[in-house]
Amino acid sequence: MKYFFALVITFLSYFVAQAQDIAVQKKWLKEGYKLAWSDEFDKDGTPNPANWSYENGFVRNHELQWYQPDNAFCKNGNLIIEARREQKPNPNYVEGSNDWRKKQPMIDFSSSCMITAGKKTWQYGRFELRAKIDISQGIWPAWWTLGVDKNWPANGEIDMMEFYRGKVLANIACLSANKQAEWHSNTFSVDSLGGANWAAQFHVWRMDWEKDFIALYLDDQLLNKVPMNVLVNKDGSGFNPFQQPHYMLLNVAVGGDNGGNPYKSTFPSRMEVDYVRVYQKEKN
């Protein structure tokens, strides 16, 4: 009997979610947005290779995880990116190297970074992610974009969802006059949002990227809004990195420059993603 009621609740939850999705899409349609692309992660197994490729190895920010495709998989309608504590030899190790990617003989953690570069890019639109994240110490999940032209930070970065060290962040970066990243950032304490209870639930992150501004939301609450005219690179080129196509990244990092110390946290650590969607207007 308990199994029967659990099954009924599961089906009811599914149909309620479907009805909510339809209502949201109708609402966006009234605002001129049509669904242009999505990944619903409905098929168990490997994420759709038409949408995603993967970063490999140690990549950025002195992070501790070794990126590999195996840590990303679809199950029960969700994408799961799983950071694991597992030790294995670093295949790129070079004794005496000063390169942080090569000087450590062992890998202590693994994870995945999924990326649409070379497969799908977008310029302007309404982007949505429904996900549940781990807020443990040392865990650094993110959903973000990078521009296709120029090197970072001149190509532009938008952190639509980012968490580390007890904070949710909403960031936009272009090139500053001193050739560093110029950050337009707002941060919010997870404790102020509800702490562990908040983290146990799925939430919707959204970006509205228009010709005149970029606005970042969490559960329909505005986190950050930056006018497009202040995001021009400050190198005298007049280049605005947010007036070009961007590709998308989804990852769970461990440690590194911002993530904190993960060694007392429990692994595996998961980010679960219900869907990623991009809506666009017919004319921008």
C-alpha positions as semicolon CSV with decimal commas, in nm:
position;residue;x (nm);y (nm);z (nm)
1;M;0,000;0,000;0,000
2;K;0,283;0,239;0,084
3;Y;0,437;0,165;-0,255
4;F;0,104;0,241;-0,426
5;F;0,072;0,579;-0,255
6;A;0,433;0,662;-0,333
7;L;0,368;0,579;-0,698
8;V;0,058;0,797;-0,702
9;I;0,251;1,087;-0,548
10;T;0,527;1,045;-0,807
11;F;0,280;1,056;-1,095
12;L;0,098;1,356;-0,948
13;S;0,428;1,541;-0,902
14;Y;0,520;1,466;-1,262
15;F;0,192;1,601;-1,400
16;V;0,207;1,909;-1,177
17;A;0,559;1,979;-1,304
18;Q;0,444;1,931;-1,663
19;A;0,156;2,173;-1,611
20;Q;0,391;2,428;-1,457
21;D;0,629;2,395;-1,751
22;I;0,348;2,454;-1,999
23;A;0,228;2,757;-1,803
24;V;0,579;2,908;-1,798
25;Q;0,630;2,853;-2,170
26;K;0,294;3,017;-2,242
27;K;0,396;3,311;-2,023
28;W;0,728;3,349;-2,204
29;L;0,549;3,323;-2,539
30;K;0,333;3,620;-2,442
31;E;0,654;3,812;-2,377
32;G;0,778;3,724;-2,725
33;Y;1,010;3,433;-2,634
34;K;0,991;3,101;-2,815
35;L;1,176;2,789;-2,708
36;A;1,484;2,773;-2,934
37;W;1,682;2,492;-2,772
38;S;1,666;2,269;-2,468
39;D;1,807;1,958;-2,309
40;E;1,558;1,781;-2,082
41;F;1,794;1,491;-1,997
42;D;1,506;1,243;-2,026
43;K;1,706;0,950;-2,164
44;D;1,913;0,754;-1,914
45;G;2,283;0,718;-1,989
46;T;2,529;0,946;-2,162
47;P;2,420;1,311;-2,216
48;N;2,324;1,393;-2,574
49;P;2,652;1,418;-2,774
50;A;2,482;1,652;-3,021
51;N;2,465;1,910;-2,742
52;W;2,768;1,851;-2,522
53;S;3,138;1,777;-2,527
54;Y;3,369;1,771;-2,224
55;E;3,672;1,943;-2,082
56;N;3,953;1,709;-1,984
57;G;4,218;1,711;-1,712
58;F;4,317;1,998;-1,485
59;V;4,183;2,310;-1,658
60;R;4,163;2,635;-1,456
61;N;4,178;2,817;-1,123
62;H;4,414;2,563;-0,961
63;E;4,110;2,341;-0,908
64;L;4,165;1,997;-0,758
65;Q;3,935;1,794;-0,980
66;W;4,040;1,604;-1,290
67;Y;3,770;1,663;-1,551
68;Q;3,651;1,354;-1,739
69;P;3,328;1,258;-1,922
70;D;3,249;0,961;-1,695
71;N;3,125;1,183;-1,411
72;A;2,826;1,314;-1,610
73;F;2,525;1,094;-1,674
74;C;2,148;1,109;-1,707
75;K;1,921;0,917;-1,471
76;N;1,548;0,938;-1,394
77;G;1,500;1,252;-1,598
78;N;1,793;1,447;-1,452
79;L;2,147;1,520;-1,555
80;I;2,387;1,435;-1,273
81;I;2,735;1,583;-1,258
82;E;2,917;1,399;-0,983
83;A;3,238;1,507;-0,812
84;R;3,416;1,205;-0,665
85;R;3,705;1,160;-0,429
86;E;3,923;0,907;-0,606
87;Q;4,299;0,887;-0,625
88;K;4,485;0,793;-0,940
89;P;4,810;0,891;-1,114
90;N;4,822;1,220;-1,305
91;P;4,905;1,116;-1,664
92;N;5,051;1,463;-1,729
93;Y;5,286;1,461;-1,430
94;V;5,633;1,602;-1,495
95;E;5,880;1,592;-1,208
96;G;6,012;1,940;-1,126
97;S;5,750;2,120;-1,339
98;N;5,627;2,463;-1,229
99;D;5,296;2,412;-1,411
100;W;5,030;2,337;-1,150
101;R;4,863;2,098;-1,394
102;K;5,178;1,889;-1,426
103;K;5,358;1,912;-1,093
104;Q;5,116;1,705;-0,883
105;P;5,181;1,332;-0,924
106;M;4,836;1,221;-0,805
107;I;4,476;1,316;-0,878
108;D;4,259;1,333;-0,563
109;F;3,921;1,425;-0,715
110;S;3,734;1,380;-1,044
111;S;3,433;1,558;-1,192
112;S;3,286;1,673;-1,526
113;C;3,259;1,999;-1,714
114;M;3,010;1,982;-1,999
115;I;3,045;2,240;-2,275
116;T;2,854;2,334;-2,591
117;A;3,152;2,495;-2,768
118;G;3,169;2,381;-3,130
119;K;2,814;2,245;-3,109
120;K;2,583;2,527;-3,007
121;T;2,615;2,899;-2,939
122;W;2,364;3,177;-2,872
123;Q;2,347;3,554;-2,884
124;Y;2,070;3,706;-2,671
125;G;1,773;3,525;-2,526
126;R;1,620;3,395;-2,203
127;F;1,820;3,109;-2,051
128;E;1,684;2,881;-1,779
129;L;1,832;2,610;-1,560
130;R;1,639;2,407;-1,303
131;A;1,883;2,241;-1,069
132;K;1,972;2,132;-0,717
133;I;2,325;2,201;-0,595
134;D;2,548;2,078;-0,314
135;I;2,662;2,352;-0,076
136;S;2,931;2,150;0,101
137;Q;3,268;2,309;0,175
138;G;3,499;2,294;-0,123
139;I;3,226;2,235;-0,383
140;W;3,202;2,486;-0,669
141;P;2,911;2,423;-0,909
142;A;2,848;2,661;-1,197
143;W;2,639;2,727;-1,506
144;W;2,804;2,991;-1,722
145;T;2,889;3,120;-2,068
146;L;3,198;3,237;-2,255
147;G;3,220;3,434;-2,578
148;V;3,353;3,268;-2,892
149;D;3,596;3,546;-2,996
150;K;3,907;3,665;-2,805
151;N;4,084;3,524;-2,504
152;W;3,947;3,544;-2,151
153;P;3,843;3,785;-2,009
154;A;3,817;3,985;-2,332
155;N;3,570;3,726;-2,466
156;G;3,328;3,793;-2,178
157;E;3,197;3,565;-1,905
158;I;2,849;3,534;-1,758
159;D;2,806;3,327;-1,441
160;M;2,435;3,259;-1,442
161;M;2,464;3,014;-1,151
162;E;2,769;2,988;-0,928
163;F;2,821;2,877;-0,568
164;Y;3,123;2,857;-0,341
165;R;3,210;2,915;0,025
166;G;2,851;2,967;0,138
167;K;2,762;3,219;-0,133
168;V;2,547;3,224;-0,445
169;L;2,699;3,455;-0,705
170;A;2,568;3,636;-1,013
171;N;2,866;3,761;-1,216
172;I;2,942;3,928;-1,546
173;A;3,301;3,998;-1,653
174;C;3,464;4,191;-1,935
175;L;3,819;4,325;-1,984
176;S;3,938;4,605;-1,755
177;A;4,182;4,885;-1,844
178;N;4,466;4,696;-1,666
179;K;4,404;4,386;-1,881
180;Q;4,241;4,197;-1,592
181;A;3,879;4,088;-1,547
182;E;3,637;4,368;-1,464
183;W;3,368;4,201;-1,252
184;H;3,010;4,318;-1,217
185;S;2,905;4,091;-0,935
186;N;2,646;4,043;-0,662
187;T;2,669;3,774;-0,394
188;F;2,410;3,628;-0,159
189;S;2,458;3,418;0,152
190;V;2,301;3,073;0,125
191;D;2,203;3,107;0,491
192;S;1,992;3,409;0,397
193;L;1,816;3,196;0,135
194;G;1,741;2,908;0,372
195;G;2,065;2,715;0,414
196;A;2,048;2,337;0,398
197;N;1,670;2,337;0,348
198;W;1,712;2,564;0,048
199;A;1,988;2,344;-0,095
200;A;1,772;2,033;-0,065
201;Q;1,528;2,174;-0,323
202;F;1,543;2,241;-0,696
203;H;1,564;2,605;-0,798
204;V;1,539;2,795;-1,127
205;W;1,822;3,020;-1,238
206;R;1,751;3,252;-1,531
207;M;1,930;3,500;-1,752
208;D;1,763;3,761;-1,969
209;W;2,028;3,869;-2,219
210;E;1,906;4,157;-2,433
211;K;2,076;4,409;-2,659
212;D;2,062;4,670;-2,383
213;F;2,127;4,471;-2,064
214;I;2,197;4,138;-1,897
215;A;1,979;4,042;-1,599
216;L;2,033;3,738;-1,376
217;Y;1,758;3,583;-1,161
218;L;1,710;3,309;-0,903
219;D;1,355;3,182;-0,857
220;D;1,230;3,499;-1,031
221;Q;1,419;3,727;-0,790
222;L;1,655;3,969;-0,963
223;L;2,015;3,915;-0,850
224;N;2,208;4,136;-1,089
225;K;2,135;4,363;-1,385
226;V;2,407;4,535;-1,586
227;P;2,357;4,776;-1,880
228;M;2,524;4,660;-2,199
229;N;2,707;4,989;-2,252
230;V;2,922;4,943;-1,939
231;L;3,040;4,600;-2,053
232;V;3,260;4,722;-2,339
233;N;3,621;4,604;-2,304
234;K;3,838;4,881;-2,158
235;D;4,131;4,828;-2,397
236;G;4,026;5,098;-2,644
237;S;3,902;4,846;-2,899
238;G;3,534;4,931;-2,851
239;F;3,464;4,555;-2,853
240;N;3,166;4,444;-2,644
241;P;3,206;4,072;-2,565
242;F;2,832;4,038;-2,503
243;Q;2,739;4,139;-2,853
244;Q;2,874;3,813;-2,991
245;P;2,768;3,447;-2,960
246;H;2,848;3,261;-2,638
247;Y;2,869;2,892;-2,556
248;M;2,751;2,728;-2,235
249;L;2,931;2,535;-1,962
250;L;2,795;2,317;-1,679
251;N;3,038;2,190;-1,419
252;V;3,112;2,097;-1,060
253;A;3,460;2,208;-0,956
254;V;3,639;2,112;-0,634
255;G;3,867;2,342;-0,433
256;G;4,088;2,574;-0,633
257;D;4,126;2,950;-0,599
258;N;3,770;3,005;-0,476
259;G;3,614;2,669;-0,390
260;G;3,764;2,620;-0,043
261;N;3,898;2,308;0,127
262;P;3,702;1,995;0,026
263;Y;3,893;1,735;0,228
264;K;3,644;1,722;0,517
265;S;3,338;1,709;0,291
266;T;3,146;1,395;0,200
267;F;3,174;1,257;-0,152
268;P;3,037;1,193;-0,406
269;S;2,893;1,540;-0,443
270;R;2,621;1,594;-0,701
271;M;2,464;1,870;-0,900
272;E;2,129;1,749;-1,038
273;V;1,984;1,931;-1,340
274;D;1,623;1,890;-1,448
275;Y;1,658;2,092;-1,768
276;V;1,846;2,365;-1,953
277;R;1,641;2,582;-2,191
278;V;1,705;2,874;-2,421
279;Y;1,423;3,096;-2,541
280;Q;1,475;3,360;-2,806
281;K;1,275;3,630;-2,976
282;E;1,227;3,604;-3,350
283;K;1,388;3,945;-3,389
284;N;1,645;4,090;-3,152
